[in-house]
Amino acid sequence: MPKPAPATLETICNKVLSYYPEAKLDLINKAYAYAAEAHHGQLRSSGDPYMVHPTAVAQTLADLHLDIPSIVTGLLHDTVEDTHATLDGIEKEFGKDVRELVDGVTKLSQISFRTSEEKQAENFRKMVIAMAKDIRVILVKLADRLNNMRTLEHLSPSKQRIIAQETLDIYAPIANRLGISWVKIELEDLCLRYLHPDVYYKLAQKVTKTKREREKYIEEVSEILDEKLKEYDIQATVTGRAKHFHSIFKKMERRTVEFEQLYDLIAFRIVVDNITECYKSLGVIHATYKPVPGRFKDYIAMPKANAYQSLHTTVIGPHGERVEIQIRTQDMHQIAEGGIAAHWKYKEGKFDFRARENVEWVNRLLEWHKDLSDPNEFLETVKIDLFAEDVFVFTPQGEVKQLPHGATPIDFAYAVHTDVGNKCVGAKVNGKIVPLKYRLKSGDTIEIVTSPSQTPSKDWLKLVISSRAKAKIRSFIKEQERSRALKLGREILEKALRPYGISLNKIEKSGELLKAAQDVKYRSEVHLFIGLGYGRITPDSIVNRVVPKELIEKKLQSQKAEEDQSFLKRVFSAAKKRSEARNAITVANLDDVLIRFARCCSPLPGDSIIGFITRGRGVTIHTSNCTKAIDNDAERKVDVRWNIQNAGQVRRHVKLRVLSLDQPGLLATMSQAITASGVNISSAHIRTTKDRKAIAVFDIEVGDLSQLERVASSLESKKGVISVERVKT
């Protein structure tokens, strides 16, 4: 790989003036002198003066058309970490903007990704925060890493592999996400050189061997394309190139073939004046050469996440060679090469680097940073939603569908039509039956198998990725549950009216039911039935409005005469529990509603809680982080809170799992610790493990979360106890 010419202060200044003629270069000259003095006497691993590195970094930043503070930071980025210079001194000489940039780059340089997975995830989080504060920080770091990769041969093989792997995992994807294709390509090729040197040098040898033949082919095809386009009055610039080494390596790896078996190693680029001519050029090319089915991608109509736009097609060119052709406008070409920097403009002499479109993806990262407390979950989300490309798949008719990475056939079905998604029972990908959890790949052709009897399942929400599919599934489930609630509510009211000899149909026709519904704030009988089905309202509140009082009194007297003592006890016991639950919980906008606590998470006073209306069972209370609650329909969610005065009066069952050493007397010690806290043990289950550990699960009754925490703390303090955790089923 040829090395770029050595950077100098003169080349940096000339480059800046080429894209910013009004630039004042005094600060760059001053920064160069400051850095040269600070690094005086220091040498690189190559033996060169250290100053060659910051100069090269600044040159790369100028190649990216960055602003003066960024280039000054490139010259100064190592001074605080490696010399006597301080941030206060830099601010005094170069201003607050440069100080913050140098500080950000210094902190990034101290982040290591060569650690445990958990530490790596947390360090990536720190990088995101730095990027969100000022996107220029990561651009300076990319330029720094590019120069380090260019001079990596001077380090030991073990360090070369470590740095190359980190670059491939972290920095090349970031360059790609920023749309800086030339930086991404060079980083990937350099990584291949040090991670798979045997592959790299074999490829280099084979590519060099075919260079003359390839250049002749490129010249031949370029002339043909140019002539064909001119026939249709299309002014275009046609260029050809061989694909870069890492791209070739990935093709060989993906297809499990040798270099000689690859036929699409040459790509041509056609740059035209406007979008109309892009599509016109595509027609000319397809009329000239036979297109390869399934190899057309319209990134103009559907731009990539990094704003890249082009038409891609693969055709059978001269001599039967497969040729990839990219068609774009000049503006698209600038964005494809320069990425994020192509959007930036100077405003009143200052670089508008904070423009919303430039940092939108970083803002998304920052939102995930706030929402996801687990570093590993955060890193996984970033890998899926940020670095991976969208997939482009085909209907059996050849229509292209763009879906997010990780999409399944269900996502595709909903992208085709809502009815297709709702009736989906299976799928064929490239002619083969696949499960609904299959992850689609670009180029796949999908045929959806439907059935009139199929309906969406709540489990589908765990399979789909696209927001459209999730919204449609939730909408169907919500409507389905609404229909069930309507039916159930009608049955509940019919059953409640039956002992009084009153027909539900009769009071509907007479208008009595509508009046009763409106009395309890429902606008129609249908909405009343749904409210009854969801447990928002009790049937007694309607019975008391439509049944004559004398019939109600007569029925009550009859019931009292028939009920025996045991029945009364059960009624009073159930009523007491419901009363205790209602007293412990306050539900927003709902009065006299049944309350039940979910067994899956056993919420305690003090836990953060959420409530969901459940058909025929009132409101079910879950802890906020309960996995089953998260899967519930958000439309049924109601605001709930603990009634502090009454919540602690209710004793609730909760399980504690204690891992301890298997030693005599420890069970008695743990039991004493629990009872000493004023807590009753309902049951205990103990088992031992092969490695001489004991696992005890205690079912205890506590008043609130603070009492549970005191019990757990008391247990943890006992010698021989390894861990104590609350069990949620």
XYZ file of C-alpha atoms in Angstrom:
729
model
C 0.000 0.000 0.000
C 1.639 3.311 -1.075
C 2.276 5.806 1.711
C 1.138 9.419 1.343
C 3.724 12.135 0.886
C 5.132 13.529 4.165
C 2.994 16.302 5.619
C 4.426 19.752 6.229
C 3.130 22.988 7.668
C 3.058 24.410 4.132
C 0.944 21.550 2.718
C -1.496 21.891 5.613
C -1.933 25.641 5.119
C -2.310 25.308 1.339
C -4.974 22.652 1.776
C -6.961 24.800 4.239
C -6.860 27.776 1.863
C -8.133 25.555 -0.970
C -11.505 25.070 0.759
C -11.554 28.110 3.074
C -9.819 31.019 1.272
C -10.667 33.497 4.067
C -8.994 31.350 6.732
C -6.552 33.057 9.076
C -3.542 30.770 9.370
C -1.859 32.503 12.318
C -3.312 30.032 14.831
C -2.110 27.015 12.797
C 1.421 28.468 12.545
C 1.405 29.209 16.271
C 0.173 25.685 17.136
C 2.853 24.102 14.953
C 5.590 26.065 16.751
C 4.062 25.262 20.170
C 3.882 21.520 19.413
C 7.392 21.438 17.912
C 8.815 22.967 21.083
C 6.777 20.696 23.377
C 7.814 17.509 21.516
C 11.427 18.608 21.015
C 13.776 15.658 21.463
C 11.010 13.045 21.380
C 11.171 10.250 18.802
C 8.607 7.877 17.295
C 9.070 4.088 17.335
C 10.341 4.471 13.772
C 13.158 6.757 14.967
C 11.604 9.792 13.250
C 11.125 13.065 15.161
C 7.817 12.886 17.035
C 6.523 15.993 15.266
C 5.920 14.005 12.056
C 2.910 12.393 13.752
C 0.866 15.479 14.780
C 1.732 17.087 11.436
C 0.353 14.052 9.586
C -2.792 14.094 11.761
C -3.354 17.788 10.983
C -2.868 17.057 7.259
C -5.581 14.356 7.374
C -7.947 16.773 9.115
C -7.259 19.319 6.370
C -8.003 16.591 3.793
C -11.360 16.214 5.557
C -11.920 19.984 5.158
C -12.198 20.591 8.905
C -12.101 23.955 10.658
C -9.099 25.788 12.143
C -9.694 24.631 15.780
C -9.787 20.989 14.604
C -6.497 21.304 12.718
C -4.889 23.119 15.651
C -6.088 20.252 17.873
C -4.496 17.772 15.470
C -1.151 19.511 15.999
C -1.588 19.686 19.794
C -3.492 16.457 20.524
C -0.571 14.642 22.232
C 0.973 17.596 24.061
C -0.986 17.274 27.321
C -0.473 13.510 27.568
C 3.169 13.322 26.430
C 4.802 16.682 27.285
C 4.952 19.399 29.928
C 1.999 21.258 28.343
C -1.212 21.738 30.360
C -4.837 22.343 29.411
C -4.747 25.744 31.139
C -1.705 26.686 29.069
C -3.401 25.579 25.854
C -6.528 27.577 26.687
C -4.428 30.660 27.364
C -2.636 30.370 24.008
C -5.386 28.969 21.754
C -8.747 29.552 23.439
C -11.422 27.509 25.208
C -12.633 25.728 22.046
C -9.217 24.186 21.376
C -8.754 23.350 25.067
C -12.002 21.323 25.114
C -11.099 19.516 21.895
C -7.601 18.613 23.151
C -9.078 17.482 26.468
C -11.646 15.308 24.670
C -9.033 13.662 22.432
C -6.718 13.105 25.415
C -9.488 11.322 27.293
C -10.288 9.175 24.245
C -6.606 8.227 23.972
C -6.726 6.939 27.546
C -9.664 4.634 26.776
C -8.655 1.029 26.221
C -10.881 -1.441 24.399
C -8.474 -4.318 25.045
C -10.172 -5.282 28.303
C -12.930 -7.547 29.545
C -16.216 -7.356 27.658
C -17.919 -5.428 30.463
C -15.063 -2.911 30.721
C -14.962 -2.581 26.947
C -18.683 -1.782 26.882
C -18.288 0.862 29.577
C -15.340 2.437 27.722
C -17.387 2.567 24.551
C -20.049 4.419 26.517
C -17.412 7.013 27.514
C -16.473 7.432 23.852
C -20.107 8.086 22.962
C -20.348 10.850 25.577
C -17.194 12.460 24.164
C -18.605 12.275 20.618
C -21.935 13.735 21.690
C -20.212 16.698 23.319
C -18.301 17.592 20.134
C -18.232 15.413 16.995
C -14.844 16.897 16.027
C -13.243 14.952 18.897
C -13.802 11.601 17.182
C -12.661 13.016 13.823
C -9.326 14.051 15.335
C -9.072 10.608 16.931
C -9.780 8.942 13.573
C -6.998 10.971 11.955
C -4.684 10.012 14.844
C -5.549 6.311 14.463
C -5.085 6.456 10.678
C -1.526 7.746 11.044
C -0.760 5.198 13.763
C -1.979 2.405 11.458
C 0.143 3.760 8.609
C 3.257 3.451 10.809
C 2.322 0.233 12.613
C 5.201 -1.769 11.118
C 7.560 -0.285 13.722
C 5.771 -2.016 16.632
C 6.009 -5.639 17.791
C 3.740 -8.214 16.086
C 1.642 -8.664 19.244
C 0.973 -4.903 19.517
C 0.253 -4.739 15.802
C -2.500 -7.376 16.132
C -4.031 -5.734 19.219
C -4.171 -2.256 17.662
C -5.383 -3.591 14.300
C -8.209 -5.582 15.902
C -9.314 -2.563 17.954
C -9.273 -0.448 14.792
C -11.359 -2.995 12.885
C -13.867 -3.339 15.735
C -14.234 0.322 16.715
C -12.681 2.951 14.446
C -13.330 1.596 10.938
C -17.086 1.202 11.676
C -17.202 4.754 13.068
C -15.525 6.076 9.902
C -18.109 4.167 7.888
C -20.979 5.552 9.986
C -19.635 9.063 9.440
C -19.574 8.300 5.720
C -15.828 8.907 5.315
C -15.300 6.059 2.871
C -11.631 6.625 2.063
C -10.660 6.539 5.756
C -12.773 3.434 6.334
C -11.259 1.646 3.311
C -7.657 2.468 4.237
C -8.170 1.445 7.877
C -9.722 -1.884 6.824
C -6.897 -2.664 4.381
C -4.265 -1.816 6.997
C -6.065 -4.016 9.524
C -6.050 -6.906 7.053
C -2.309 -6.409 6.558
C -1.578 -6.971 10.263
C -4.349 -9.388 11.238
C -3.999 -11.689 8.196
C -0.601 -10.855 6.663
C -0.479 -14.076 4.624
C -3.819 -13.258 2.976
C -2.899 -9.600 2.486
C 0.404 -10.218 0.731
C -1.013 -13.012 -1.437
C -3.788 -10.671 -2.542
C -1.283 -7.892 -3.158
C 0.791 -10.236 -5.317
C -2.203 -11.445 -7.323
C -3.667 -7.979 -7.775
C -0.282 -6.653 -8.916
C 0.117 -9.579 -11.316
C -3.167 -8.724 -13.016
C -2.652 -4.956 -12.847
C -1.756 -4.383 -16.521
C -4.576 -6.610 -17.729
C -7.006 -4.921 -15.332
C -5.980 -1.396 -16.360
C -6.473 -2.313 -20.010
C -9.950 -3.680 -19.200
C -10.868 -0.554 -17.209
C -9.778 1.675 -20.093
C -11.777 -0.389 -22.603
C -15.018 -0.412 -20.569
C -14.664 3.271 -19.607
C -14.445 4.252 -23.283
C -17.507 2.160 -24.167
C -19.561 3.613 -21.304
C -18.482 7.150 -22.118
C -19.467 6.765 -25.779
C -22.829 5.184 -24.971
C -23.701 7.977 -22.531
C -22.718 10.668 -25.041
C -25.076 9.110 -27.585
C -27.911 10.112 -25.236
C -26.423 13.563 -24.488
C -25.366 12.594 -20.975
C -22.238 14.398 -19.827
C -20.494 12.100 -17.368
C -17.146 11.326 -15.779
C -16.402 7.585 -15.925
C -13.685 6.040 -13.758
C -12.793 2.463 -12.874
C -10.891 0.888 -10.006
C -10.151 -2.467 -8.419
C -11.928 -3.177 -5.153
C -9.829 -2.779 -2.011
C -8.165 -5.740 -0.340
C -10.425 -6.043 2.683
C -13.507 -6.062 0.447
C -11.980 -8.831 -1.688
C -11.045 -10.809 1.444
C -14.603 -10.572 2.825
C -16.021 -11.742 -0.531
C -13.665 -14.738 -0.539
C -14.583 -15.519 3.068
C -18.326 -15.072 2.518
C -18.450 -17.157 -0.648
C -15.712 -19.624 0.445
C -13.910 -19.240 -2.877
C -10.379 -18.427 -4.023
C -9.269 -15.133 -5.571
C -9.304 -16.615 -9.071
C -12.986 -17.546 -8.675
C -14.109 -13.951 -8.027
C -15.419 -12.160 -11.095
C -16.706 -8.843 -9.750
C -13.459 -7.244 -8.604
C -13.710 -4.129 -10.749
C -16.061 -1.246 -9.991
C -16.878 1.685 -12.279
C -18.179 5.031 -11.121
C -20.275 7.348 -13.290
C -20.702 10.913 -12.025
C -23.406 13.009 -13.750
C -25.026 16.410 -13.270
C -28.411 15.573 -11.742
C -30.645 12.783 -10.415
C -32.619 12.499 -13.656
C -29.417 11.666 -15.526
C -28.576 9.037 -12.878
C -31.643 7.013 -13.814
C -31.210 7.796 -17.508
C -27.630 6.493 -17.316
C -28.873 3.336 -15.624
C -31.196 2.703 -18.548
C -28.350 3.196 -21.029
C -26.126 0.741 -19.132
C -28.829 -1.929 -18.863
C -29.515 -1.524 -22.585
C -25.810 -1.967 -23.299
C -24.986 -4.803 -20.895
C -27.186 -7.508 -19.408
C -27.875 -6.755 -15.711
C -27.356 -9.474 -13.102
C -30.727 -10.234 -11.436
C -30.990 -9.175 -7.814
C -27.875 -7.000 -7.958
C -29.529 -3.597 -8.355
C -29.698 -1.249 -5.352
C -31.277 2.183 -5.349
C -29.494 4.120 -2.610
C -30.779 7.379 -4.096
C -34.397 6.630 -3.263
C -33.299 4.815 -0.088
C -30.073 6.413 1.210
C -27.856 4.529 3.625
C -27.815 5.556 7.268
C -24.625 7.582 6.687
C -26.355 9.654 3.943
C -24.626 7.750 1.114
C -26.535 7.907 -2.188
C -25.861 6.135 -5.485
C -27.388 3.686 -7.890
C -25.609 0.310 -7.790
C -25.958 -2.273 -10.515
C -23.932 -5.294 -11.600
C -23.826 -6.205 -15.293
C -22.168 -8.777 -17.504
C -19.526 -6.634 -19.230
C -17.118 -7.325 -22.095
C -15.580 -10.826 -22.167
C -18.301 -12.096 -19.785
C -16.832 -10.294 -16.770
C -19.138 -9.203 -13.966
C -18.808 -5.439 -13.509
C -20.218 -3.343 -10.668
C -21.264 0.191 -11.659
C -22.105 3.069 -9.316
C -24.006 6.085 -10.639
C -24.254 9.335 -8.679
C -24.313 13.130 -8.935
C -21.342 15.334 -8.055
C -22.970 16.268 -4.726
C -23.541 12.602 -3.929
C -19.932 11.885 -4.813
C -18.675 14.521 -2.385
C -20.813 13.036 0.388
C -19.661 9.496 -0.480
C -16.008 10.523 -0.224
C -16.088 13.122 2.551
C -19.039 11.888 4.577
C -20.130 14.140 7.389
C -17.688 16.896 6.384
C -19.442 17.279 3.028
C -22.508 18.689 4.836
C -20.630 21.312 6.828
C -20.649 24.968 5.935
C -18.888 28.016 7.236
C -21.195 30.493 8.971
C -19.801 33.934 9.691
C -16.267 32.590 9.679
C -17.096 29.666 11.990
C -17.595 25.999 11.192
C -21.202 24.877 11.694
C -20.211 21.465 13.073
C -23.200 21.218 15.409
C -25.815 21.243 12.624
C -28.561 18.801 13.571
C -28.137 16.559 10.523
C -24.433 16.144 11.309
C -24.841 14.807 14.836
C -28.283 13.170 14.690
C -26.862 9.664 14.960
C -24.714 10.718 17.938
C -27.830 12.109 19.626
C -29.433 8.701 19.124
C -26.445 7.131 20.853
C -26.816 9.564 23.725
C -30.495 8.610 24.111
C -29.519 4.936 24.336
C -26.847 5.898 26.884
C -29.558 7.425 29.084
C -32.091 4.633 28.606
C -29.855 1.573 28.929
C -28.118 1.215 32.288
C -26.364 -2.063 31.420
C -23.149 -1.310 29.465
C -23.268 -4.647 27.631
C -26.871 -4.055 26.556
C -25.863 -0.599 25.373
C -22.935 -1.953 23.332
C -25.118 -4.641 21.770
C -27.765 -2.056 20.831
C -25.093 0.101 19.215
C -23.696 -2.824 17.232
C -27.120 -3.748 15.868
C -28.605 -0.310 15.251
C -25.578 1.797 14.432
C -22.778 -0.064 12.722
C -24.738 -2.633 10.762
C -26.172 -1.655 7.404
C -29.817 -1.972 6.439
C -30.688 -5.023 4.374
C -32.278 -4.828 0.939
C -34.440 -7.798 0.012
C -36.785 -8.676 -2.845
C -40.378 -9.714 -3.315
C -40.974 -12.616 -5.738
C -41.874 -9.921 -8.326
C -38.451 -8.263 -7.870
C -39.616 -5.254 -5.854
C -36.957 -4.020 -3.420
C -37.758 -3.678 0.294
C -35.417 -1.928 2.734
C -35.436 -3.341 6.267
C -33.309 -2.779 9.361
C -30.437 -5.152 10.067
C -31.673 -8.241 11.902
C -35.137 -8.123 10.311
C -37.118 -11.352 9.999
C -39.702 -12.608 7.481
C -42.428 -11.104 9.703
C -40.854 -7.648 9.262
C -40.833 -8.245 5.511
C -44.477 -9.402 5.525
C -45.604 -6.186 7.211
C -43.455 -4.146 4.816
C -45.441 -5.701 1.945
C -48.899 -5.152 3.492
C -50.535 -5.225 6.918
C -52.847 -8.089 5.907
C -49.879 -10.141 4.685
C -48.173 -9.607 8.040
C -51.268 -10.483 10.058
C -51.820 -13.728 8.112
C -48.157 -14.806 7.949
C -47.584 -18.474 8.900
C -44.272 -19.133 7.183
C -41.742 -17.960 4.620
C -39.545 -19.156 1.790
C -36.188 -17.452 1.336
C -34.524 -18.065 -2.014
C -36.932 -20.954 -2.537
C -36.269 -22.681 0.804
C -38.614 -22.782 3.803
C -37.158 -20.913 6.793
C -38.412 -20.326 10.350
C -40.020 -16.976 11.187
C -37.011 -16.105 13.373
C -34.655 -16.274 10.342
C -32.561 -13.102 9.960
C -32.780 -11.735 6.428
C -29.679 -10.901 4.366
C -29.309 -8.390 1.557
C -30.163 -9.990 -1.775
C -32.611 -12.525 -0.299
C -35.845 -13.086 -2.216
C -38.707 -13.732 0.196
C -42.079 -15.328 -0.401
C -44.560 -15.151 2.487
C -46.932 -18.066 3.172
C -50.285 -16.915 4.603
C -53.348 -18.535 6.128
C -56.841 -16.999 6.559
C -57.015 -18.411 10.104
C -53.671 -16.958 11.264
C -53.503 -13.980 13.618
C -50.500 -12.138 15.093
C -49.052 -13.418 18.350
C -47.637 -11.341 21.194
C -44.500 -13.527 20.874
C -43.916 -11.927 17.465
C -42.907 -8.717 19.235
C -39.753 -10.565 20.344
C -38.900 -11.491 16.739
C -39.528 -8.301 14.783
C -37.114 -5.377 14.480
C -38.890 -2.753 12.366
C -41.025 -0.111 14.063
C -43.772 -0.665 11.460
C -44.120 -4.360 12.279
C -44.126 -3.710 16.023
C -46.800 -1.022 15.684
C -49.039 -3.224 13.504
C -48.737 -6.229 15.829
C -49.486 -4.130 18.907
C -52.444 -2.544 17.121
C -53.899 -5.951 16.209
C -53.407 -7.347 19.717
C -54.974 -4.225 21.193
C -58.025 -4.561 18.907
C -58.243 -8.289 19.622
C -58.144 -7.700 23.366
C -60.721 -4.943 22.956
C -63.077 -7.384 21.173
C -62.553 -9.973 23.894
C -63.158 -7.357 26.585
C -66.365 -6.311 24.791
C -67.630 -9.902 24.710
C -66.558 -10.586 28.291
C -68.109 -7.344 29.565
C -71.454 -8.216 27.972
C -71.352 -11.687 29.526
C -70.463 -10.243 32.941
C -73.423 -7.841 32.879
C -75.839 -10.504 31.587
C -74.779 -12.770 34.456
C -75.155 -9.941 36.985
C -78.699 -9.128 35.763
C -79.901 -12.742 35.528
C -80.841 -13.165 39.256
C -83.192 -10.191 38.935
C -84.984 -11.582 35.870
C -83.936 -8.583 33.765
C -82.987 -8.969 30.083
C -79.879 -7.135 28.880
C -81.349 -6.800 25.369
C -84.482 -5.224 26.816
C -82.696 -2.462 28.754
C -80.478 -1.831 25.695
C -83.527 -1.250 23.480
C -85.256 0.913 26.098
C -82.256 3.231 26.418
C -81.833 2.508 30.147
C -78.397 0.982 29.622
C -77.134 3.990 27.621
C -78.276 6.326 30.399
C -76.521 4.161 33.017
C -73.362 4.119 30.875
C -73.372 7.899 30.599
C -73.905 8.190 34.366
C -70.579 6.381 34.894
C -68.813 8.478 32.197
C -69.022 6.081 29.206
C -70.337 7.509 25.933
C -71.933 4.282 24.654
C -73.009 0.789 25.668
C -70.038 -0.666 23.719
C -67.540 1.387 25.722
C -69.338 0.330 28.914
C -68.980 -3.366 28.032
C -65.276 -2.878 27.287
C -64.825 -1.127 30.638
C -66.532 -4.038 32.390
C -64.384 -6.556 30.486
C -61.156 -4.775 31.444
C -62.289 -4.427 35.058
C -62.368 -0.627 34.963
C -65.837 -0.717 36.469
C -67.753 -3.272 38.564
C -71.083 -4.730 37.349
C -72.734 -3.654 40.634
C -72.399 0.001 39.641
C -74.633 -0.709 36.598
C -76.969 -3.127 38.374
C -77.722 -0.454 40.995
C -78.754 1.931 38.187
C -80.974 -0.346 36.061
C -82.517 -2.753 38.621
C -85.378 -1.518 40.867
C -84.284 -1.094 44.475
C -86.943 -3.482 45.828
C -85.544 -6.307 43.649
C -82.032 -5.646 44.878
C -83.143 -5.655 48.528
C -85.141 -8.844 48.006
C -82.152 -10.596 46.464
C -79.858 -9.509 49.260
C -82.246 -10.865 51.870
C -82.504 -14.150 49.992
C -78.715 -14.433 49.786
C -78.310 -13.811 53.512
C -80.759 -16.538 54.317
C -78.997 -19.065 52.116
C -75.397 -18.360 53.029
C -73.849 -20.485 55.764
C -71.149 -19.362 58.182
C -68.202 -20.743 56.204
C -69.342 -18.961 53.069
C -69.571 -15.685 54.956
C -66.024 -16.144 56.256
C -64.689 -16.660 52.745
C -66.534 -13.593 51.485
C -65.280 -11.428 54.326
C -61.718 -12.751 53.879
C -61.716 -11.988 50.142
C -63.271 -8.575 50.739
C -60.605 -7.802 53.329
C -57.804 -8.691 50.919
C -59.320 -6.563 48.149
C -59.795 -3.703 50.581
C -56.205 -4.008 51.771
C -54.958 -4.025 48.192
C -57.112 -1.001 47.276
C -55.930 0.835 50.381
C -52.295 0.049 49.558
C -52.514 1.282 45.924
C -53.853 4.491 44.417
C -54.946 4.200 40.763
C -55.155 7.367 38.699
C -58.627 8.211 37.337
C -60.196 4.941 38.530
C -62.351 4.487 41.653
C -63.505 1.301 43.369
C -61.365 -0.901 41.116
C -60.134 -4.411 41.843
C -56.411 -4.593 42.588
C -54.184 -7.659 42.361
C -50.434 -8.022 42.712
C -48.586 -9.929 39.977
C -47.026 -13.183 41.141
C -44.265 -12.921 38.553
C -42.532 -10.055 40.388
C -44.334 -9.800 43.793
C -44.133 -5.989 44.143
C -43.481 -4.579 47.604
C -44.198 -1.108 49.004
C -41.140 0.894 48.004
C -40.698 -0.856 44.625
C -41.177 1.248 41.507
C -44.483 -0.032 40.075
C -46.713 0.078 37.002
C -50.313 -1.082 36.566
C -52.106 -2.799 33.692
C -55.845 -3.227 33.287
C -56.609 -6.944 32.987
C -59.844 -8.288 31.543
C -62.230 -9.215 34.361
C -59.489 -8.910 37.016
C -59.179 -5.181 37.581
C -55.681 -3.671 37.706
C -52.610 -5.903 38.029
C -49.586 -4.340 39.732
C -46.065 -5.170 38.464
C -42.628 -3.842 39.344
C -41.402 -1.384 36.691
C -38.584 -3.692 35.559
C -40.684 -6.860 35.377
C -40.064 -8.542 31.995
C -43.693 -9.709 31.728
C -44.930 -6.173 32.342
C -42.710 -4.832 29.545
C -44.409 -7.230 27.091
C -47.880 -5.917 28.030
C -49.846 -3.634 25.733
C -48.974 -0.029 26.596
C -52.566 0.996 25.850
C -53.717 -0.874 28.992
C -51.195 0.839 31.234
C -52.525 3.022 34.085
C -50.694 5.254 36.536
C -50.437 3.695 39.984
C -48.596 4.548 43.169
C -48.240 3.222 46.670
C -50.511 4.698 49.324
C -47.708 5.258 51.859
C -50.003 5.380 54.895
C -51.647 2.021 54.213
C -49.122 0.116 52.057
C -46.957 -1.060 54.953
C -49.934 -2.575 56.778
C -50.231 -5.351 54.200
C -47.842 -8.292 54.706
C -46.711 -9.654 51.360
C -44.951 -12.860 50.434
C -41.540 -12.604 48.782
C -38.784 -15.126 48.082
C -35.102 -14.680 48.960
C -32.440 -16.892 47.385
C -29.343 -17.305 49.576
C -26.136 -18.856 48.231
C -23.838 -19.977 51.032
C -21.159 -22.430 52.005
C -22.432 -25.891 52.968
C -21.453 -25.882 56.632
C -23.154 -27.039 59.857
C -25.297 -24.533 61.746
C -25.481 -21.975 58.941
C -29.170 -22.655 58.203
C -30.046 -21.969 61.831
C -27.982 -18.782 61.744
C -29.826 -17.579 58.622
C -33.248 -18.425 60.115
C -32.399 -16.496 63.293
C -31.258 -13.499 61.221
C -34.617 -13.417 59.430
C -36.827 -13.826 62.491
C -34.719 -11.332 64.455
C -35.780 -8.723 61.886
C -39.430 -9.298 62.838
C -40.149 -11.297 59.689
C -42.038 -14.599 59.522
C -40.706 -17.499 57.420
C -43.573 -19.233 55.576
C -41.401 -21.930 54.011
C -37.792 -22.765 53.191
C -36.286 -25.025 50.521
C -32.613 -26.001 50.687
C -30.386 -27.946 48.325
C -26.644 -28.472 48.054
C -24.365 -28.376 45.004
C -21.430 -30.544 43.979
C -18.931 -27.812 44.844
C -19.996 -27.781 48.539
C -22.339 -24.821 48.270
C -25.888 -24.553 49.590
C -28.822 -22.775 47.967
C -31.684 -21.812 50.290
C -34.930 -20.233 49.085
C -36.913 -18.586 51.909
C -40.566 -17.573 51.446
C -41.006 -14.701 53.909
C -43.682 -12.108 54.747
C -42.572 -8.469 54.766
C -44.300 -5.103 54.958
C -42.229 -3.143 52.452
C -39.020 -2.970 50.452
C -36.992 -1.375 53.244
C -37.800 -4.286 55.583
C -36.768 -6.750 52.870
C -33.496 -4.887 52.386
C -32.807 -5.025 56.132
C -33.338 -8.782 56.118
C -31.058 -9.189 53.070
C -28.387 -7.012 54.667
C -28.561 -9.041 57.887
C -28.140 -12.287 55.944
C -25.222 -10.945 53.895
C -23.364 -10.050 57.092
C -23.317 -13.672 58.268
C -20.095 -15.585 57.830
C -20.429 -18.219 55.121
C -23.138 -16.378 53.154
C -21.952 -15.634 49.595
C -24.914 -13.787 48.082
C -28.541 -12.859 48.739
C -31.008 -12.016 45.988
C -34.716 -11.482 45.602
C -36.369 -14.132 43.435
C -38.801 -13.028 40.750
C -40.480 -15.784 38.747
